[in-house]
Amino acid sequence: MIFVKDKDIVIPGDILAENEYHTGRGTFKEENKICSSVVGLIAIRNKKISVIPLQSKYIPKKGDVVIGEITDIRFSMWNLDINSPYSGILPASEVFGKEKRELNSVFNVGDVLFLRVVDVDEVKKVKLGLKGRGLGKFRDGILISITPTKVPRLIGKKGSMINMIKDHTKCEIVVGQNGVVWVKGEPAMERIAEKVIKTIEKEAHTSGLTDRVRDMLSELCGEEKEETPEKENKELPE
Amino acid sequence: MNSIVPEITRRSIINLINNEERADGRSLNEYREISLENGVIEKSEGSARVKIGNTQLLIGAKPQIAEPFPDTPTMGVLMTNSELLPMASPTFEPGPPDERSVELARVVDRCIRQGEVVDLEKLCIIEGEKVWMIFLDIHVLDYDGNLMDAAVLGCVAALMNAKIPNASVVDNEIILDQEKMSPLPINEKALMCTFAKIGGKFVVDPSLLEEDVMDTRISIGMREDGSICAMQKGGTEPITKDELMNLINIAREKTGELLKYLE
Amino acid sequence: MIIIIINNNKRADGRDFNELRPLKIEAGVLERADGSAYLELGGNKVLVAVYGPREFYIRRMQRPDRAIIRCRYNMAPFSVEDRKRPGPDRRSVEISKITSEALKPAVFLEKFPRSTIDVFIEILQAEGGTRCAGITAASVALADAGLPMKDLIVSCAAGKANGQVVLDLSEIEDKEGEADLPVAIMPRTGEITLLQMDGHLTPEEFEKALDLAIEGCNKINQKQKEAIKKRYGE
């Protein structure tokens, strides 16, 4: 027995289904009932019911890429704010290897880095690293924060949404899984990108978003509106 | 989030301002959107909710009968208090008012007192014994920069819509007539206009992000006629006389804009 | 002297014995907070902000296996007829404590070890029943912040005034009535997470009042749900 359908908005405590269904993320089981634990959108895959939260904090996971800001320099490590209830540490060994150097000769408080979550231990100590393509310190540009659960929507299927923003604004854009986004380009274009990203965050759960974002980008960037004949077909909910 | 501004954000704000632009698209001398609602708390004799951008304050004006100060026996008393509620910002802590909160209350108090907004002489009931004491309570609900201008605007609005019962004295006893309420004796209007110096240029109505990167802040309290009634410099960088005189001119124009919200 | 004639069931403000005061709830009203809600119940005006889960800087108070909830219930100086002195008093400290205890059972705290969830309740105008209004609004703000919960928490008082068991006491009924019974529940299971009583009731009257309070909670719960859904345009 199921009481909801795909894309329904549910709130904590709502009974979603009974008996033959399975619990996905954002749900919990009570006796034979599956209930929602968060405010979010229903996603049904086969017999598994999940609720995609509309709002949440970033909880670090091994392997994620995040954008963090250095908040403190300690003995042989940096402390970073990663827009999460848990701050991260970047050990000096991640940067220097075995070489001994002054930490503040490389990164200082206020620097913004693109990093990988190397490990999260059971006491929620978050170890960060810089080994990997594209990781390192940002120079110039602006930062935008969005709800971490909206990150997949901002990126889009195979990067379609984020690439569209990059194409129109000619900005470099890096999205951290912690909801922090870095944008660098012409100042006016940076602001357009910011506006568009904030709109995507606000309307992530609505249908027809891709088309609205495309129109918004064309208008803000002062381009002629593209006449897309196949648009009719795209009005389907995403 | 912590309150250290990322280095790239700082640079981006300064670069924009050097090009006469701001991160939220405003010009250097432009206020954010302002809204003012009067009488929002029915239990308070006067009240106002003011929003400047995302900054939101609620102000209550409450009269009480009290003794005058010994050196001003014929004058009513104005008491200004402010609370930077922990709800308003992740950086505000619960507890007794900290120095930011005390500075805010004192600057607002000076602006309203020296601006002679309320005719305190008319708030005397029995000379040397009983006067009206007006409490102005500034409740900061949402903090996105420039509390001073919002607080003064809200306080003046709350004073303007406050009503006090008629007080008469019979045989040295005060009789309050709750049926006959009258407005406070308002003399003048005074408002405050705040500037932040960032990368060598001044911007009006700094947002929180701009406050976080500013070198210096100047608040100018001004009356309707353009006379100055209070000033406060904040921040660690010095400022020149020429800069100040220029800001006073801009404040005069901006005060005119703010006054429209009190009509 | 004015004599108020009360007919059998109507109360001084014209309500039926089981009628709530007009209620309005709005979710997501503040910019800085992670979650927020505004509630009006009769003349009560309540604003709640939630921050968290966030890093807890007081290390010795961290819980290694869960988040903690800290509540601060505060009355604005202008919220009552006679100005209230700012800052906590014994009453607000007690209400803060029972509020955090009332909210705790609903939140999956074990998902955020070592962190803190801060709930700030501001009473902007008080007219009897502010603790219940605060809890109801706080639970909407917690949901708005995206926190995982078993259920919303909803709170309402019943009591006895003019010899009659009534729902949602007004300020006068609260002051002059015979008993006040604030209750909070998790509506799906009906489990009680807050219970206080002040006054005199027979066990029969208590049961009647409790049933009435729970009935009131269920009505308020509908408004909580509507408020949250409305925030996302439904």
XYZ file of C-alpha atoms in Angstrom:
735
model
C 0.000 0.000 0.000
C 1.394 3.399 -0.964
C -0.007 6.832 -0.048
C 2.241 9.138 -2.104
C 3.475 9.549 -5.649
C 6.757 10.674 -7.188
C 7.659 14.379 -6.569
C 5.081 14.849 -3.810
C 6.211 17.217 -1.070
C 6.148 15.472 2.292
C 7.041 16.512 5.810
C 8.483 14.699 8.834
C 6.093 12.101 10.213
C 4.035 11.659 7.051
C 3.154 8.007 6.445
C 4.343 7.166 2.941
C 3.632 3.467 2.504
C 2.968 0.188 4.242
C 4.200 -3.390 4.075
C 5.848 -4.349 0.789
C 7.906 -1.161 0.301
C 11.516 -0.506 1.414
C 13.000 2.500 3.179
C 15.386 4.776 1.281
C 17.163 7.917 2.487
C 15.036 10.474 4.300
C 12.668 7.802 5.604
C 12.363 5.474 8.577
C 10.337 2.430 9.433
C 7.878 2.199 12.294
C 6.240 -1.190 12.647
C 5.014 -1.876 9.103
C 4.823 1.791 8.092
C 7.372 3.813 6.148
C 7.458 7.453 7.261
C 9.246 10.550 6.026
C 11.882 12.035 8.328
C 12.449 15.284 6.426
C 10.759 17.980 4.387
C 11.406 16.842 0.853
C 10.336 15.311 -2.429
C 9.262 11.703 -2.861
C 11.390 9.535 -5.137
C 10.127 6.001 -5.814
C 12.472 3.500 -7.465
C 11.009 0.028 -7.780
C 9.838 -0.715 -4.243
C 12.199 1.704 -2.537
C 10.840 5.002 -1.268
C 13.182 7.910 -0.589
C 12.660 11.531 0.363
C 15.103 14.004 -1.164
C 15.458 16.758 1.443
C 14.797 20.338 0.322
C 17.190 21.675 2.930
C 20.131 20.188 4.783
C 23.612 20.639 6.129
C 26.627 19.073 4.495
C 27.843 15.954 6.286
C 31.365 15.074 5.058
C 31.810 11.782 3.229
C 35.047 10.143 2.155
C 35.794 10.880 -1.499
C 33.693 14.080 -1.770
C 35.221 17.213 -3.242
C 34.562 20.345 -1.213
C 35.439 24.031 -1.095
C 36.829 25.138 2.254
C 38.263 28.224 3.874
C 41.320 28.188 6.102
C 40.358 29.419 9.559
C 43.423 28.551 11.604
C 47.013 27.393 11.300
C 48.198 24.889 13.892
C 51.210 22.726 14.443
C 51.617 20.717 11.222
C 48.070 21.288 9.951
C 45.511 23.793 8.765
C 41.933 24.034 10.049
C 39.227 24.584 7.487
C 35.605 25.609 7.512
C 33.838 23.362 5.022
C 30.292 24.720 5.450
C 29.386 21.819 7.691
C 28.781 21.053 11.371
C 32.242 19.446 11.225
C 35.354 21.416 10.403
C 38.163 19.820 8.432
C 41.900 19.513 8.835
C 44.514 19.566 6.129
C 47.716 17.902 7.428
C 50.950 19.552 6.340
C 52.095 16.165 5.032
C 49.337 16.331 2.385
C 51.030 19.416 0.973
C 54.733 19.041 1.665
C 55.219 15.304 1.884
C 58.138 14.785 4.233
C 59.666 18.188 3.627
C 59.605 20.622 6.607
C 58.347 24.134 5.762
C 56.543 27.039 7.391
C 52.818 26.412 6.943
C 51.893 30.056 6.395
C 54.380 30.320 3.535
C 51.923 28.221 1.517
C 48.375 28.845 2.750
C 47.097 31.523 5.087
C 43.955 32.173 7.079
C 41.245 33.339 4.666
C 42.553 31.295 1.721
C 39.948 29.261 -0.140
C 40.850 25.768 -1.335
C 39.323 23.028 -3.444
C 39.930 19.767 -1.593
C 39.039 16.129 -1.354
C 37.690 14.479 1.795
C 40.338 11.839 2.453
C 38.848 10.342 5.575
C 36.088 10.828 8.142
C 36.693 8.889 11.350
C 34.138 7.783 13.939
C 34.546 10.940 16.013
C 33.804 12.978 12.903
C 37.347 14.198 12.441
C 37.486 15.191 8.786
C 40.831 14.791 7.034
C 41.226 16.705 3.798
C 43.725 16.363 0.971
C 44.892 18.179 -2.143
C 46.070 15.234 -4.238
C 44.048 15.120 -7.444
C 43.349 16.995 -10.627
C 42.113 20.563 -10.206
C 42.554 20.618 -6.430
C 44.349 23.538 -4.814
C 43.986 27.189 -3.927
C 41.598 29.561 -5.700
C 42.785 32.952 -6.843
C 40.156 35.662 -7.395
C 36.564 34.922 -8.289
C 33.534 34.836 -5.987
C 31.952 32.278 -3.665
C 28.287 31.350 -3.562
C 26.678 29.088 -0.969
C 23.721 26.881 -1.764
C 21.920 24.115 0.112
C 24.103 21.011 -0.385
C 21.088 18.897 -1.402
C 20.628 21.157 -4.452
C 24.119 20.437 -5.789
C 23.017 17.604 -8.123
C 20.341 19.880 -9.621
C 22.873 22.657 -10.162
C 25.190 20.278 -11.966
C 22.365 18.710 -13.971
C 22.349 15.480 -15.927
C 25.929 14.862 -17.069
C 26.765 18.471 -16.174
C 24.123 19.930 -18.512
C 22.964 22.705 -16.189
C 26.369 23.887 -15.024
C 27.780 23.731 -18.565
C 24.940 25.897 -19.794
C 25.856 28.549 -17.197
C 29.536 28.284 -18.126
C 28.748 28.657 -21.844
C 26.596 31.750 -21.426
C 28.668 33.583 -18.829
C 32.125 32.427 -19.999
C 32.934 31.885 -16.310
C 34.979 29.120 -14.762
C 32.783 27.368 -12.205
C 33.696 24.807 -9.563
C 31.000 23.178 -7.426
C 31.884 21.664 -4.063
C 29.659 18.886 -2.762
C 29.367 20.936 0.421
C 27.257 23.519 -1.413
C 30.008 26.079 -1.907
C 30.401 27.225 -5.502
C 33.356 29.154 -6.919
C 32.850 31.349 -9.987
C 35.481 33.324 -11.871
C 35.024 35.502 -14.920
C 34.151 39.076 -15.874
C 32.709 40.738 -12.724
C 29.371 41.397 -14.439
C 29.206 37.784 -15.600
C 30.123 36.519 -12.130
C 27.080 38.338 -10.804
C 24.836 36.876 -13.494
C 26.117 33.400 -12.666
C 25.432 34.066 -8.977
C 21.884 35.177 -9.702
C 21.208 32.127 -11.867
C 22.711 29.720 -9.317
C 20.562 31.237 -6.557
C 17.488 30.821 -8.753
C 18.322 27.168 -9.371
C 18.692 26.666 -5.632
C 15.317 28.243 -4.948
C 13.447 26.460 -7.727
C 15.334 23.153 -7.770
C 12.176 21.187 -6.997
C 10.005 22.748 -9.704
C 9.522 21.425 -13.231
C 10.649 23.130 -16.439
C 13.651 24.594 -14.648
C 16.196 24.006 -17.418
C 14.168 26.063 -19.892
C 13.615 28.882 -17.434
C 17.322 28.974 -16.607
C 18.194 29.055 -20.324
C 15.816 31.983 -20.888
C 17.131 33.756 -17.822
C 20.741 33.365 -18.984
C 19.936 34.628 -22.494
C 18.126 37.624 -21.100
C 20.757 38.531 -18.496
C 23.661 38.037 -20.871
C 21.878 40.237 -23.413
C 21.638 37.544 -26.070
C 18.873 37.045 -28.562
C 16.410 34.526 -27.197
C 16.978 31.213 -28.904
C 13.960 29.891 -30.711
C 13.940 26.242 -29.848
C 11.357 24.408 -31.905
C 11.708 21.245 -29.883
C 10.833 23.168 -26.720
C 7.324 21.718 -26.596
C 8.731 18.311 -25.726
C 10.893 19.697 -22.972
C 8.034 21.012 -20.869
C 7.753 17.605 -19.262
C 8.641 17.585 -15.583
C 12.276 16.826 -15.023
C 30.157 29.667 9.476
C 32.941 31.668 10.992
C 33.277 35.405 10.557
C 36.615 35.440 8.744
C 35.925 36.741 5.271
C 37.556 34.606 2.587
C 40.416 36.448 0.944
C 38.930 36.134 -2.555
C 35.598 37.548 -1.366
C 37.385 40.514 0.172
C 39.253 41.175 -3.051
C 36.167 40.810 -5.197
C 34.235 43.354 -3.089
C 37.096 45.845 -3.139
C 37.622 45.455 -6.892
C 33.943 46.033 -7.570
C 33.814 49.138 -5.389
C 36.899 50.522 -7.111
C 34.831 50.264 -10.300
C 31.900 52.008 -8.588
C 29.959 48.753 -8.389
C 28.672 46.600 -5.542
C 28.150 42.870 -5.136
C 24.366 43.248 -4.876
C 24.172 45.502 -7.923
C 23.657 48.782 -6.070
C 25.422 52.049 -6.818
C 27.728 53.375 -4.091
C 25.156 55.828 -2.741
C 22.118 53.598 -2.904
C 20.202 52.104 0.006
C 18.807 48.592 -0.165
C 15.043 48.204 -0.281
C 13.474 49.637 2.858
C 10.155 48.735 4.391
C 8.530 50.118 7.504
C 5.399 48.866 9.254
C 3.902 50.755 12.164
C 1.948 49.495 15.156
C 2.810 45.820 14.679
C 2.744 45.035 18.427
C -0.671 46.032 19.763
C 0.397 45.603 23.395
C 3.167 48.114 22.994
C 2.079 51.758 23.042
C 4.316 52.348 20.026
C 6.017 49.880 17.706
C 7.559 49.480 14.270
C 9.084 46.767 12.146
C 11.828 47.985 9.834
C 13.631 46.105 7.105
C 16.652 47.336 5.181
C 17.461 44.603 2.693
C 17.573 41.418 4.773
C 18.261 43.283 7.997
C 15.143 43.195 10.138
C 14.423 44.930 13.454
C 11.413 45.243 15.686
C 11.163 48.243 17.967
C 8.820 48.835 20.860
C 8.232 52.183 22.551
C 6.742 51.802 26.033
C 5.991 54.642 28.465
C 6.187 54.232 32.218
C 5.822 56.690 35.055
C 9.140 57.272 36.782
C 11.165 59.833 38.672
C 13.079 62.426 36.643
C 16.841 62.746 36.843
C 17.765 65.237 39.610
C 19.515 67.587 37.154
C 16.520 67.714 34.772
C 13.495 67.772 37.121
C 11.071 69.033 34.466
C 11.988 66.610 31.707
C 10.784 63.198 30.734
C 13.315 60.419 30.255
C 14.254 58.412 27.189
C 15.823 54.980 27.718
C 17.218 53.098 24.746
C 18.113 49.446 24.961
C 19.086 46.985 22.269
C 19.359 43.233 21.997
C 21.397 41.572 19.276
C 19.363 38.402 19.514
C 21.219 35.149 18.864
C 18.440 34.391 16.352
C 19.645 37.234 14.145
C 23.096 35.907 13.298
C 25.269 32.849 13.883
C 27.836 35.217 15.402
C 25.518 36.663 18.097
C 25.729 34.884 21.427
C 23.054 34.717 24.121
C 23.871 36.666 27.246
C 24.099 40.238 28.483
C 24.521 42.946 25.816
C 28.034 42.970 24.393
C 29.909 46.088 23.280
C 28.350 46.115 19.807
C 24.887 46.088 21.307
C 25.712 48.806 23.829
C 27.275 51.002 21.136
C 24.176 50.607 18.963
C 21.816 51.583 21.787
C 23.931 54.560 22.825
C 24.376 55.952 19.333
C 20.657 55.596 18.581
C 19.883 57.232 21.928
C 22.161 60.198 21.179
C 20.708 60.674 17.727
C 17.133 60.766 19.033
C 17.904 62.750 22.185
C 20.111 65.373 20.534
C 17.831 65.438 17.520
C 15.160 66.526 20.019
C 12.736 64.124 18.420
C 10.548 64.042 21.538
C 9.746 67.199 23.483
C 10.811 65.837 26.844
C 9.587 68.965 28.693
C 6.048 67.986 27.789
C 6.525 64.597 29.441
C 6.747 66.100 32.912
C 3.792 65.254 35.162
C 4.856 66.580 38.577
C 8.043 68.638 38.545
C 10.907 66.890 40.282
C 8.719 63.902 41.141
C 6.956 62.186 38.299
C 7.621 62.163 34.579
C 7.027 59.838 31.666
C 9.926 57.563 30.938
C 9.873 56.186 27.396
C 11.616 52.873 26.860
C 12.817 52.201 23.352
C 13.631 48.512 22.942
C 15.460 47.549 19.767
C 15.025 43.865 18.963
C 17.350 42.726 16.178
C 15.717 39.753 14.429
C 17.798 39.280 11.273
C 21.256 40.803 10.799
C 22.570 41.676 7.365
C 24.447 44.874 8.112
C 23.712 48.534 8.935
C 21.828 48.206 12.199
C 22.282 51.892 13.080
C 20.203 53.379 10.259
C 17.505 50.741 10.633
C 17.357 51.229 14.405
C 17.025 55.025 14.255
C 14.377 54.829 11.529
C 12.413 52.234 13.495
C 12.754 54.077 16.797
C 11.532 57.369 15.355
C 8.621 55.567 13.688
C 7.738 53.780 16.954
C 7.846 57.096 18.847
C 5.661 58.728 16.204
C 2.935 56.094 16.494
C 3.141 55.716 20.279
C 0.155 56.795 22.334
C 0.206 57.626 26.043
C -2.776 57.983 28.360
C -3.666 61.471 29.543
C -2.156 62.091 32.955
C -3.735 64.621 35.279
C -2.794 65.495 38.832
C -5.509 65.732 41.498
C -4.389 66.285 45.095
C -0.879 65.238 44.210
C -2.106 61.950 42.800
C -1.691 60.963 39.208
C -4.828 59.875 37.402
C -4.305 58.079 34.107
C -7.187 58.168 31.667
C -6.820 55.094 29.462
C -9.798 56.291 27.443
C -7.985 59.418 26.377
C -4.808 58.449 24.627
C -2.709 61.032 22.882
C 0.389 60.841 20.713
C 3.793 61.624 22.150
C 4.903 65.238 21.730
C 7.061 64.905 18.600
C 9.253 67.905 17.891
C 11.472 66.935 15.082
C 12.503 64.020 12.968
C 16.065 62.763 13.032
C 17.553 59.950 11.026
C 20.894 58.278 10.607
C 22.916 57.589 7.546
C 25.860 55.169 7.690
C 28.819 54.868 5.337
C 31.553 52.272 5.100
C 34.994 52.980 3.680
C 36.165 50.090 1.561
C 39.305 50.203 -0.565
C 39.475 53.990 -0.462
C 35.850 54.639 -1.427
C 32.703 55.156 0.629
C 29.466 53.236 0.254
C 26.160 54.043 1.953
C 24.131 51.407 3.848
C 26.807 48.680 4.022
C 25.614 45.089 3.808
C 27.007 42.541 6.252
C 29.639 41.400 3.770
C 30.694 45.005 3.208
C 30.832 45.617 6.960
C 33.049 42.560 7.299
C 35.637 43.972 4.893
C 35.319 47.705 5.667
C 38.174 49.753 7.063
C 36.065 52.464 8.673
C 32.439 53.242 9.356
C 30.860 56.663 9.748
C 27.313 57.196 10.969
C 25.786 60.644 10.662
C 22.607 61.571 12.512
C 20.751 64.423 10.899
C 17.560 66.348 11.460
C 15.015 67.373 8.841
C 16.647 70.804 8.466
C 20.034 69.233 7.672
C 21.657 70.011 10.991
C 23.783 67.252 12.465
C 22.700 65.757 15.779
C 25.003 62.749 16.271
C 28.016 61.110 14.714
C 29.957 57.963 15.330
C 33.105 56.667 13.743
C 33.792 52.976 13.978
C 36.593 50.810 12.648
C 40.322 51.213 12.893
C 41.345 53.215 9.824
C 41.595 57.014 10.000
C 39.476 59.384 7.921
C 40.177 62.906 6.578
C 38.245 66.124 7.046
C 37.552 66.418 3.304
C 36.073 62.946 3.264
C 33.845 63.812 6.224
C 32.540 67.031 4.691
C 31.702 65.176 1.523
C 29.845 62.476 3.445
C 27.794 65.097 5.272
C 26.571 66.375 1.902
C 25.585 62.892 0.798
C 23.957 62.195 4.180
C 21.802 65.280 3.702
C 20.450 63.944 0.439
C 19.987 60.425 1.813
C 18.252 61.667 4.977
C 15.711 63.304 2.682
C 15.045 59.918 1.073
C 14.708 58.166 4.436
C 12.308 60.815 5.745
C 9.746 59.767 3.155
C 9.240 56.494 5.012
C 8.069 58.430 8.071
C 5.274 60.243 6.227
C -19.799 47.468 37.272
C -20.099 45.357 34.186
C -21.557 41.904 34.481
C -20.558 39.558 31.736
C -23.264 37.052 31.127
C -21.786 33.791 29.983
C -24.200 31.421 28.340
C -23.754 27.717 28.811
C -20.965 27.021 26.395
C -19.629 30.325 25.137
C -16.572 31.870 26.738
C -15.725 35.507 27.502
C -14.218 35.955 24.038
C -17.134 34.168 22.382
C -15.358 30.891 21.650
C -16.816 27.425 22.120
C -15.217 25.277 24.821
C -13.254 23.345 22.180
C -12.377 26.254 19.912
C -8.869 27.553 19.270
C -8.052 31.219 18.899
C -7.309 32.329 15.296
C -4.045 30.696 14.218
C -1.520 31.613 11.555
C 1.814 29.884 10.881
C 4.490 30.797 8.347
C 7.724 28.891 7.670
C 11.046 30.320 6.463
C 10.684 33.957 7.487
C 14.298 34.801 8.387
C 17.293 35.077 6.089
C 20.269 34.250 8.310
C 18.867 31.353 10.325
C 19.025 27.776 8.988
C 15.306 27.406 9.687
C 12.618 29.730 10.976
C 8.915 30.107 11.635
C 6.451 32.795 12.671
C 3.256 31.994 14.524
C 0.257 34.010 15.658
C -2.293 32.489 18.011
C -4.852 35.050 19.083
C -2.705 37.932 20.317
C 0.438 35.805 20.673
C 3.182 36.600 18.187
C 6.121 34.218 18.198
C 9.246 34.069 16.054
C 11.601 31.077 16.104
C 15.024 30.623 14.541
C 16.999 27.385 14.339
C 20.748 27.197 13.787
C 22.339 23.842 13.233
C 23.431 21.237 13.419
C 26.560 23.317 13.895
C 29.939 22.828 15.480
C 29.810 22.891 19.247
C 32.725 24.866 20.603
C 32.291 23.788 24.205
C 34.093 20.482 23.863
C 33.293 19.123 27.313
C 29.558 19.488 26.613
C 29.699 17.666 23.290
C 28.003 14.292 23.139
C 30.120 11.776 21.220
C 27.067 9.882 19.972
C 24.531 12.599 19.256
C 23.713 16.247 18.800
C 22.356 18.269 21.663
C 19.434 20.697 21.450
C 19.711 24.001 23.236
C 16.627 26.207 23.555
C 16.344 29.799 24.566
C 12.858 31.118 25.250
C 12.871 34.883 25.553
C 10.195 37.532 25.946
C 10.670 40.862 24.233
C 10.516 43.809 26.642
C 7.555 45.205 24.691
C 5.642 41.911 24.513
C 3.566 42.531 27.628
C 1.534 45.419 29.116
C 4.187 46.362 31.686
C 7.619 46.377 30.123
C 9.601 43.247 30.916
C 13.223 43.682 31.919
C 15.460 42.169 29.221
C 17.328 38.962 29.904
C 16.434 35.561 31.312
C 14.425 35.127 34.493
C 13.461 31.947 36.382
C 10.304 31.498 34.336
C 12.063 31.734 30.961
C 14.852 29.408 32.105
C 12.295 26.760 33.094
C 10.366 27.137 29.842
C 13.605 26.889 27.850
C 14.410 23.605 29.606
C 11.027 21.941 29.136
C 10.869 23.166 25.535
C 14.141 21.505 24.601
C 12.952 18.341 26.361
C 9.658 18.475 24.482
C 11.395 18.792 21.106
C 14.177 16.234 21.669
C 12.176 13.001 21.239
C 11.253 13.978 17.674
C 14.703 14.764 16.281
C 17.106 12.071 15.035
C 19.942 13.508 17.092
C 22.200 10.487 16.584
C 22.763 11.559 12.974
C 24.878 14.523 14.065
C 27.274 13.472 16.832
C 29.157 16.206 18.696
C 27.146 19.021 17.165
C 24.567 21.404 18.570
C 21.148 22.485 17.372
C 20.168 25.881 18.716
C 16.535 26.934 18.943
C 15.810 30.582 19.693
C 12.215 31.400 20.597
C 11.273 35.060 20.759
C 7.905 36.050 22.175
C 7.172 39.320 20.395
C 3.722 39.649 21.945
C 2.293 37.547 24.757
C -1.357 36.792 25.399
C -1.464 33.523 27.323
C -0.122 30.218 26.079
C 3.263 31.410 24.786
C 5.160 28.245 25.733
C 2.836 26.099 23.611
C 2.969 28.575 20.745
C 6.777 28.568 21.023
C 7.039 24.771 20.837
C 4.636 24.537 17.888
C 6.591 27.183 15.987
C 9.969 25.692 16.993
C 9.057 22.363 15.474
C 8.136 24.047 12.163
C 11.474 25.874 12.254
C 13.333 22.589 12.901
C 11.634 21.003 9.881
C 12.395 24.122 7.846
C 16.074 23.757 8.763
C 15.965 20.321 7.125
C 16.499 18.355 10.312
C 15.397 14.721 10.208
C 12.533 14.106 12.605
C 10.161 11.292 13.554
C 7.274 13.706 13.570
C 6.458 17.348 14.151
C 5.904 18.358 17.747
C 2.714 20.252 18.376
C 1.646 21.897 21.582
C -1.579 23.269 22.983
C -3.057 23.930 26.411
C -6.410 23.046 27.879
C -7.648 23.951 31.329
C -10.568 24.911 33.456
C -12.121 28.348 33.570
C -15.481 29.416 34.977
C -16.043 25.830 36.052
C -15.756 24.536 32.513
C -13.011 22.482 30.865
C -11.895 24.506 27.859
C -9.288 24.441 25.083
C -6.517 27.000 24.493
C -6.849 29.316 27.480
C -6.879 33.030 26.787
C -4.807 35.375 28.908
C -7.704 36.068 31.300
C -8.731 32.424 31.513
C -5.113 31.559 32.249
C -4.847 34.153 35.029
C -8.268 33.746 36.598
C -9.107 30.175 35.681
C -8.931 27.150 37.938
C -6.373 25.096 36.015
C -3.931 25.199 33.116
C -2.618 22.097 31.346
C -0.060 22.683 28.589
C 0.627 19.567 26.536
C 2.840 18.716 23.554
C 2.509 15.578 21.476
C 3.867 13.757 18.465
C 0.629 13.608 16.512
C 1.177 10.365 14.566
C 1.584 8.251 17.686
C -0.101 10.577 20.168
C 2.877 10.278 22.528
C 3.166 13.143 24.995
C 6.464 15.050 25.122
C 5.473 17.975 27.347
C 3.138 18.022 30.276
C 2.696 20.612 32.966
C -0.221 21.388 35.188
C -1.057 24.243 37.419
C -4.313 24.419 39.420
C -7.009 22.057 40.532
C -8.671 19.315 38.518
C -10.404 16.090 39.437
C -8.979 13.022 37.653
C -12.102 13.039 35.448
C -11.599 16.690 34.572
C -7.923 16.037 33.926
C -8.738 13.311 31.435
C -11.258 15.538 29.718
C -8.763 18.405 29.566
C -6.003 16.136 28.258
C -8.268 14.778 25.512
C -9.263 18.316 24.612
C -5.620 19.465 24.476
C -4.729 16.549 22.206
C -7.694 17.365 19.974
C -6.388 20.950 19.811
C -2.886 19.705 18.987
C -4.225 17.708 16.053
C -5.973 20.782 14.648
C -2.822 22.879 15.020
C -0.773 20.109 13.392
C -2.733 20.591 10.150
C -1.711 24.272 10.112
C 1.927 23.322 10.739
C 1.886 21.019 7.725
C 0.202 23.616 5.526
C 2.797 26.222 6.527
C 5.726 23.980 5.594
C 4.201 22.939 2.275
C 3.325 26.529 1.428
C 6.981 27.501 1.754
C 7.692 25.283 -1.237
C 4.760 26.538 -3.232
C 2.185 23.847 -2.634
